[in-house]
Amino acid sequence: SAQTGGSGGTRSVGSAQTGGSGGTRSVGSAQTRGTTCAPPGAAAFAALHCLSGYAFGRSSILAEEIPLLAAAAGASAACIADPFSLVGAHEFVSAARKVGVKPLVGATFELDTGGEIVLVARSKQGYESLSRLVTACHLGEPRLHPLATWHRLEAHSRDLLCLTGGDAGPLNAALAKRKCEQAARLLERLTDLYGRANVAIQIERTYLPWEIAVNQRLLELAEATGTLAVAAHPVLHPRREQFPVQDVLVCAQTLCTVDEVLGRKPRRHPDQPQVPERPARSLNAERHMLTAAEMAERFADLPDLLANTLRFADRCDDDVLPARTRLPTLYQDAEHVLTEAVWAGAHQRYPTLTPALKRRIAHELDRIVRLNFSGHFLVMWDACRWAEEQDIHYSGRGSVVDSVVAYCLGFSRIDAFRHKLHFDRFLPEDGSKRPDIDIDFEAKRRDDVRNYLTRKYGQDHVATVAAIGAYCSRGIIREVGKALGLPDEAIGFLAKRLHGGISADRLEESLATRPELRDSAVCKERFRWVFALAERLMDVPRNMRCHSSGVVVSSRPLCETVPVMWSAAPGVEEDDGNAPNHLRIIQWDKRTAKHYFDKFDILCLRGQDVLSGTERRIRVQDASFSARDIGTDDPEMYRAMRSGELIGIPQSASPAMRQAHIRMRTQDLHDASLVQAGIRPGVGGAVKINELIARRRGKPYTFLHPDFEAILGITYGIIVFQEQVDQLLQTFCGYSSGEAEDLRDAIHKRRREDYGRAIREQLLARVLANGYDLAVAEHVYELVAGFKGYGFAQGHALAFAEISLRSVHCQQQFPAEYFASLLDAQPAGYYGPCTLVNEARTRGVRILPPDVCLSEDGFAVEDVRSDQDPQLVFPNGGIRVALAQVEGLSAATRSRIAAIPKPHRFGSLFDFAAQVRPDRDELENLVLCGAFDRLHPNRRAALWAIPDALRHAHALSPQSGDQPVLPLTLPEPPMPTGIVDFTPEEKALHERRLLGLDVERHLMAYERDHVASRGGIPGAAAKRLEHGRKAIVVGNPIRLRFPPTPSGKRVVFFDLEDETGLLNVTCFDAVYQRDGHAIVCSPYVTLIGEAQDRDGHTAFLASRVFPYHPRILRPGEEASSLPVVTRDFLVG
């Protein structure tokens, strides 16, 4: 009864928490505007303090869920108030408008003097103040430690309302310590800053032990100062029973466990003012959305506090979000400049401008100018011209390739006119879709392009879009498991075996159905709470980082529209030296940013880095070579594609791509584009790609109506490209280009709810209304609704095929330069360094070990001498492993090594230690990977010499630094003698561990004799077997794939790697269910199965899979006494 009052009526001051006699009075009502109470039948309150998942670790509610919860609770308004964040503002407001809840946009600010306050935007001007304030608090402090100073609050206070923060607020903190005068001064400072009418004292009733006394003092302070008091209940989780989800999130964020009674709060940065921090964990489950009835019961003695929430909400405009921004003015006469640039580019790229070509260019220009997108094209044109001047490789991708204007401006390398690409997919007639200009730059130079835009338009006008990371299955296991106190071994064991798209709500089920988990010693009971929390945690925001490509440009300062903050990943943005070296990002992801900004995708494709690196290495011998000049008409390129020799080729290296090219018998760029697009899920999976290949190779087919042939003729009657869906909808259903694109996009995005089926009657009716019969209408529906997965536009497929073909040319003609560039560009493509090195070796390229006297930071091409005749030299026949490939070798150490001229950098291990000053671990890793073999061939002896080398270096120069140190004349210690070196197998194991690749030969080469003696054959031999021939193959399974199947059964594809290359392996569900633990968990396996000829491509169908235990991984055992696991070679 202490919280609900006693007898004799109610009042809102004095003994408000304990009850008493007297009438009813309103607290601070003289200072408010709007209605004095809610009209009959209206909601009784406004939810003024709601945190969303974008509070990152403090709330488990999605931003769009807050209005739904508020509406269900009977609240007429709700306020989102995430800490230093407006990330969820757009989602929150959009959802609120749909359910009729008034949206209030606010943010929580932690003061440098301690405590939190909530500021709410009254108007659009107030939103701008709020956005500028959040920006100042982020950019003015170290990353991840935003802080509100009083100076910043004063600078951005216009049109804001203030809530005092409740239990976390400075007023409550002062009054809890009975510092009433301090609380009064704090309140006075807030009212001086925002105006007394715009400040509200927040009253919470969450049943905390100190709450009754503090609330009493707050109400007395409100009455004494005439300040509005409101019942602002904090909302951190939807319902009381979901408190464990929110509590675990807090524990995961603050790196504590649920066993800690109070938990922790992240400390402030050392450079910031330090104040006593309160625990971040809630002490009970009361911070959930209360219904109107529950709020009325909880504040039964203070009904005016509920009415005051409505008064507070009434002070805010219904729409406070900003308007869409415009691009900066690059040219005063943008339309004229664009037109001139396009026609100049046309004359440069086309030998003759035919009337049809002129009409196409004029048509595109007319639409671009009419829809006012000239500036959009000119911004990217200017950036691409600058990249060309800096010798940065780039090319267009996506729907922009469908534009002839883009080809003339140099965005794309694909001639849209020649390939008859459809401009409507890129820019619909009605302008319903803004032009999406996607350009792939070199990954290592992309930040240079971003920095150019920043210098061009100003750092306040350019920033990168944010990317929101959400909890997924593995993240739940790892982070929630730690919060629940599970052992690291159990967490790691389970997390590593979660693959193949196990959703969070099926984690527990997977323990019983997945053999790699079912047959493991996983204690289900131990993970019970993790499984219980998993479904609710799925998709809850986890962090915010820099988007890989999206950049926004605005004529107005960005912070007027959205807060700007430092990225979570280091960037290379140029600044005045006072700010951290990080990229600036806006607090919206690309889905939200597109509503307010013109967004440009400064993408990267590692294939561009590979071509650039190959070009640079070739120019050492041939200064005229240019990778940009490589065409797509060389028959040798297509021979390589048809042969499947595509390992290491960007966009074409996967087994599915290699098999498709073999079966398609690729003859030209169009065939290559069919393969690029045909293996995507939208086309319809294996059934459709098989049918496409069969028709391409001559299988007869017909069209139900001649209009189908005009659209699907180039793809043999099957939808392969996205724009074909648009064309079907336009031709047969009568949709405009914009409507067709929107409908196709909706079918894709809403595929989980089977949106295509929902619009069936609508599509059929429109087709019939256009004069076609029911059979045609049904066929149109089947085609359109069936293309609901991820797919490619035709221009996008052509662009990827084009860069693959140029890469094939470089790989075939210059293998050492190409593979060195590919290894330098890692991670790039489908396979890792170990596979790429093995592939290079099979092409005759020698891999040279790292060498402290010769290696550079990156992989280098070197001449090699013949093993048979040392006088015979093969130019550019080898690749020297990079220093950067050595595990644990810091960038500073690598730069000190590279700064010393080759080839006689060092005379000994001791000389190296004296000049470079590495730490012990670095020196040990260099010795074990063979980097000192030139100076000391005995690696074990060199290891023993490391302590002497470090002492010798310290004696020569006790000071350490980043610059090379010239050694004094002190005698070097002697190298240890009489020490037996590592065996070749042991050296190979150390190299694989420290370099991630095999230098001299693949590890399986050391096992070959043993495997052959027991009937095993190499992977290359298995690929030459006749169809149906059985064999035993041993190797390393890599790149496991679990594609979905119509039946729901599991089919596993993987590559089996050995010294001869890769063997494509298939395991059907029965084999997976029996041997899945070996497939997933064993680094080496023995396969028993048969060869299968699939239209010229040989795959291996496994009937049994067993773990294989390599002899080289069993140190100390004699070969003759090695135990043989009979299951490893079981036949039959």
Tab-separated table of C-alpha atoms in Angstrom, residues 642-875:
chain	number	residue	atom	x	y	z
A	642	ARG	CA	35.191	-24.428	-70.411
A	643	SER	CA	37.972	-26.431	-68.792
A	644	GLY	CA	37.038	-25.215	-65.307
A	645	GLU	CA	40.567	-23.879	-64.677
A	646	LEU	CA	39.182	-21.011	-62.632
A	647	ILE	CA	40.567	-21.410	-59.117
A	648	GLY	CA	41.686	-17.945	-58.092
A	649	ILE	CA	39.451	-16.143	-60.612
A	650	PRO	CA	37.248	-13.479	-58.966
A	651	GLN	CA	33.514	-14.194	-59.245
A	652	SER	CA	34.132	-17.531	-60.990
A	653	ALA	CA	36.150	-19.728	-58.625
A	654	SER	CA	33.392	-21.517	-56.723
A	655	PRO	CA	32.712	-25.178	-57.574
A	656	ALA	CA	29.227	-24.288	-58.810
A	657	MET	CA	30.633	-21.673	-61.189
A	658	ARG	CA	33.405	-23.948	-62.458
A	659	GLN	CA	31.014	-26.821	-63.062
A	660	ALA	CA	28.497	-24.565	-64.798
A	661	HIS	CA	31.122	-23.228	-67.209
A	662	ILE	CA	32.230	-26.766	-68.054
A	663	ARG	CA	28.665	-27.901	-68.674
A	664	MET	CA	27.606	-24.690	-70.440
A	665	ARG	CA	30.609	-24.959	-72.767
A	666	THR	CA	31.020	-21.211	-72.499
A	667	GLN	CA	31.755	-19.629	-75.867
A	668	ASP	CA	31.343	-15.883	-75.367
A	669	LEU	CA	30.607	-13.097	-72.901
A	670	HIS	CA	26.870	-13.755	-73.044
A	671	ASP	CA	27.366	-17.395	-72.043
A	672	ALA	CA	29.618	-16.273	-69.203
A	673	SER	CA	26.930	-13.865	-68.006
A	674	LEU	CA	24.328	-16.664	-68.085
A	675	VAL	CA	26.521	-18.673	-65.740
A	676	GLN	CA	27.079	-15.662	-63.454
A	677	ALA	CA	23.331	-15.099	-63.081
A	678	GLY	CA	22.112	-18.660	-63.576
A	679	ILE	CA	23.516	-20.128	-60.359
A	680	ARG	CA	21.810	-17.510	-58.160
A	681	PRO	CA	18.842	-18.583	-55.981
A	682	GLY	CA	16.370	-16.375	-57.853
A	683	VAL	CA	16.655	-18.456	-61.006
A	684	GLY	CA	15.330	-21.463	-59.182
A	685	GLY	CA	18.216	-23.609	-57.997
A	686	ALA	CA	19.785	-26.664	-59.562
A	687	VAL	CA	16.658	-27.644	-61.510
A	688	LYS	CA	16.540	-24.407	-63.486
A	689	ILE	CA	20.297	-24.124	-64.098
A	690	ASN	CA	20.290	-27.708	-65.372
A	691	GLU	CA	17.435	-26.893	-67.734
A	692	LEU	CA	19.154	-23.687	-68.853
A	693	ILE	CA	22.348	-25.590	-69.674
A	694	ALA	CA	20.412	-28.307	-71.506
A	695	ARG	CA	18.599	-25.750	-73.673
A	696	ARG	CA	21.832	-23.869	-74.325
A	697	ARG	CA	23.298	-27.136	-75.600
A	698	GLY	CA	20.418	-27.836	-77.954
A	699	LYS	CA	17.454	-29.236	-76.042
A	700	PRO	CA	14.246	-28.201	-77.869
A	701	TYR	CA	11.823	-25.803	-76.196
A	702	THR	CA	8.865	-23.647	-77.237
A	703	PHE	CA	7.225	-20.407	-76.171
A	704	LEU	CA	3.586	-20.333	-75.082
A	705	HIS	CA	3.109	-16.945	-76.766
A	706	PRO	CA	5.304	-14.900	-79.138
A	707	ASP	CA	5.564	-12.105	-76.565
A	708	PHE	CA	7.472	-14.450	-74.287
A	709	GLU	CA	10.166	-14.931	-76.916
A	710	ALA	CA	10.848	-11.203	-77.132
A	711	ILE	CA	11.663	-11.176	-73.422
A	712	LEU	CA	13.053	-14.642	-72.695
A	713	GLY	CA	14.625	-15.508	-76.030
A	714	ILE	CA	18.161	-14.592	-74.939
A	715	THR	CA	17.875	-16.934	-71.925
A	716	TYR	CA	16.213	-19.887	-73.687
A	717	GLY	CA	12.756	-19.363	-72.191
A	718	ILE	CA	13.917	-19.203	-68.551
A	719	ILE	CA	14.027	-16.100	-66.365
A	720	VAL	CA	17.679	-15.522	-65.563
A	721	PHE	CA	17.937	-11.741	-65.127
A	722	GLN	CA	15.986	-9.442	-62.829
A	723	GLU	CA	14.845	-7.069	-65.564
A	724	GLN	CA	13.091	-9.944	-67.327
A	725	VAL	CA	10.610	-9.996	-64.432
A	726	ASP	CA	10.023	-6.278	-64.937
A	727	GLN	CA	9.500	-6.772	-68.670
A	728	LEU	CA	6.971	-9.549	-68.106
A	729	LEU	CA	5.018	-7.375	-65.687
A	730	GLN	CA	5.093	-4.443	-68.102
A	731	THR	CA	4.216	-6.416	-71.234
A	732	PHE	CA	1.582	-8.792	-69.908
A	733	CYS	CA	0.196	-6.930	-66.876
A	734	GLY	CA	0.440	-3.335	-68.053
A	735	TYR	CA	2.479	-2.032	-65.139
A	736	SER	CA	4.692	0.990	-65.574
A	737	SER	CA	8.454	0.469	-65.306
A	738	GLY	CA	8.458	1.862	-61.766
A	739	GLU	CA	5.492	-0.233	-60.663
A	740	ALA	CA	7.016	-3.369	-62.143
A	741	GLU	CA	10.327	-2.786	-60.365
A	742	ASP	CA	8.576	-2.137	-57.044
A	743	LEU	CA	6.530	-5.312	-57.419
A	744	ARG	CA	9.579	-7.410	-58.293
A	745	ASP	CA	11.406	-5.969	-55.309
A	746	ALA	CA	8.453	-6.742	-53.024
A	747	ILE	CA	8.301	-10.352	-54.221
A	748	HIS	CA	11.977	-10.726	-53.328
A	749	LYS	CA	11.936	-8.932	-49.972
A	750	ARG	CA	8.724	-10.588	-48.793
A	751	ARG	CA	9.581	-14.065	-50.061
A	752	ARG	CA	9.364	-15.577	-46.579
A	753	GLU	CA	5.674	-14.729	-46.429
A	754	ASP	CA	5.259	-15.951	-50.042
A	755	TYR	CA	4.129	-12.554	-51.299
A	756	GLY	CA	4.029	-13.871	-54.854
A	757	ARG	CA	1.118	-16.166	-53.938
A	758	ALA	CA	-0.695	-13.273	-52.279
A	759	ILE	CA	-0.798	-11.276	-55.524
A	760	ARG	CA	-1.754	-14.200	-57.761
A	761	GLU	CA	-5.318	-13.103	-58.448
A	762	GLN	CA	-4.184	-9.553	-59.109
A	763	LEU	CA	-1.636	-10.674	-61.705
A	764	LEU	CA	-4.012	-13.086	-63.404
A	765	ALA	CA	-6.704	-10.415	-63.674
A	766	ARG	CA	-4.350	-7.881	-65.220
A	767	VAL	CA	-3.015	-10.369	-67.785
A	768	LEU	CA	-6.522	-11.419	-68.779
A	769	ALA	CA	-7.588	-7.768	-69.003
A	770	ASN	CA	-4.790	-7.198	-71.516
A	771	GLY	CA	-6.296	-9.786	-73.886
A	772	TYR	CA	-4.226	-12.877	-73.099
A	773	ASP	CA	-5.791	-16.242	-72.272
A	774	LEU	CA	-5.750	-18.009	-68.919
A	775	ALA	CA	-2.861	-20.341	-69.854
A	776	VAL	CA	-0.653	-17.339	-70.630
A	777	ALA	CA	-1.756	-15.651	-67.406
A	778	GLU	CA	-0.898	-18.730	-65.343
A	779	HIS	CA	2.503	-18.986	-67.024
A	780	VAL	CA	3.256	-15.319	-66.347
A	781	TYR	CA	2.382	-15.822	-62.707
A	782	GLU	CA	4.571	-18.930	-62.423
A	783	LEU	CA	7.536	-17.112	-63.953
A	784	VAL	CA	7.186	-13.938	-61.897
A	785	ALA	CA	6.364	-15.550	-58.542
A	786	GLY	CA	9.052	-18.164	-59.037
A	787	PHE	CA	11.838	-15.574	-59.285
A	788	LYS	CA	11.767	-14.577	-55.624
A	789	GLY	CA	15.300	-15.307	-54.477
A	790	TYR	CA	18.439	-13.274	-54.933
A	791	GLY	CA	19.211	-12.610	-58.580
A	792	PHE	CA	21.379	-10.555	-60.921
A	793	ALA	CA	20.565	-7.839	-63.384
A	794	GLN	CA	21.920	-8.638	-66.839
A	795	GLY	CA	24.368	-5.743	-66.731
A	796	HIS	CA	25.655	-6.884	-63.354
A	797	ALA	CA	26.221	-10.406	-64.665
A	798	LEU	CA	28.040	-9.053	-67.711
A	799	ALA	CA	30.241	-6.831	-65.533
A	800	PHE	CA	31.282	-9.729	-63.311
A	801	ALA	CA	31.853	-11.967	-66.337
A	802	GLU	CA	34.050	-9.270	-67.921
A	803	ILE	CA	36.367	-8.908	-64.938
A	804	SER	CA	36.557	-12.711	-64.668
A	805	LEU	CA	37.672	-12.941	-68.281
A	806	ARG	CA	40.387	-10.321	-67.849
A	807	SER	CA	41.553	-12.205	-64.761
A	808	VAL	CA	41.644	-15.469	-66.713
A	809	HIS	CA	43.871	-13.823	-69.312
A	810	CYS	CA	46.318	-12.610	-66.658
A	811	GLN	CA	46.334	-15.948	-64.859
A	812	GLN	CA	47.019	-17.863	-68.071
A	813	GLN	CA	49.672	-15.527	-69.452
A	814	PHE	CA	51.369	-14.303	-66.252
A	815	PRO	CA	50.743	-16.920	-63.523
A	816	ALA	CA	53.453	-15.802	-61.068
A	817	GLU	CA	52.501	-12.121	-61.252
A	818	TYR	CA	48.822	-12.979	-61.020
A	819	PHE	CA	49.038	-15.325	-58.038
A	820	ALA	CA	51.416	-12.972	-56.191
A	821	SER	CA	48.851	-10.200	-56.639
A	822	LEU	CA	46.026	-12.526	-55.615
A	823	LEU	CA	47.851	-13.551	-52.440
A	824	ASP	CA	48.568	-9.897	-51.671
A	825	ALA	CA	44.872	-9.071	-52.019
A	826	GLN	CA	43.685	-11.667	-49.472
A	827	PRO	CA	41.019	-12.207	-48.404
A	828	ALA	CA	39.966	-12.314	-52.038
A	829	GLY	CA	37.758	-14.810	-53.749
A	830	TYR	CA	36.478	-18.197	-52.781
A	831	TYR	CA	39.649	-19.928	-51.562
A	832	GLY	CA	42.335	-19.068	-49.048
A	833	PRO	CA	46.123	-18.778	-49.407
A	834	CYS	CA	46.824	-22.480	-48.895
A	835	THR	CA	44.616	-23.487	-51.836
A	836	LEU	CA	45.870	-20.652	-54.034
A	837	VAL	CA	49.512	-21.524	-53.402
A	838	ASN	CA	48.771	-25.149	-54.223
A	839	GLU	CA	47.083	-24.073	-57.463
A	840	ALA	CA	50.019	-21.834	-58.396
A	841	ARG	CA	52.387	-24.718	-57.764
A	842	THR	CA	50.402	-26.984	-60.121
A	843	ARG	CA	50.814	-24.277	-62.795
A	844	GLY	CA	54.594	-24.407	-62.529
A	845	VAL	CA	55.108	-21.491	-60.153
A	846	ARG	CA	57.646	-22.152	-57.414
A	847	ILE	CA	56.789	-20.910	-53.919
A	848	LEU	CA	59.837	-19.438	-52.186
A	849	PRO	CA	59.953	-19.314	-48.367
A	850	PRO	CA	59.986	-16.040	-46.438
A	851	ASP	CA	63.495	-14.655	-46.161
A	852	VAL	CA	64.549	-11.793	-43.895
A	853	CYS	CA	67.150	-10.797	-46.480
A	854	LEU	CA	64.844	-10.881	-49.531
A	855	SER	CA	61.170	-10.783	-48.537
A	856	GLU	CA	59.135	-7.636	-48.825
A	857	ASP	CA	55.972	-6.710	-46.967
A	858	GLY	CA	53.934	-8.126	-49.844
A	859	PHE	CA	54.346	-11.177	-52.066
A	860	ALA	CA	57.048	-10.642	-54.686
A	861	VAL	CA	57.863	-12.255	-58.021
A	862	GLU	CA	61.413	-13.531	-58.411
A	863	ASP	CA	63.528	-15.390	-60.941
A	864	VAL	CA	64.219	-19.008	-60.008
A	865	ARG	CA	66.960	-21.433	-60.985
A	866	SER	CA	66.371	-24.928	-62.257
A	867	ASP	CA	66.943	-27.735	-59.769
A	868	GLN	CA	68.611	-29.809	-62.478
A	869	ASP	CA	70.760	-27.040	-63.963
A	870	PRO	CA	71.572	-24.081	-61.662
A	871	GLN	CA	72.756	-22.141	-64.704
A	872	LEU	CA	69.250	-22.233	-66.135
A	873	VAL	CA	67.134	-19.325	-64.837
A	874	PHE	CA	63.373	-19.029	-65.221
A	875	PRO	CA	62.406	-15.328	-65.264
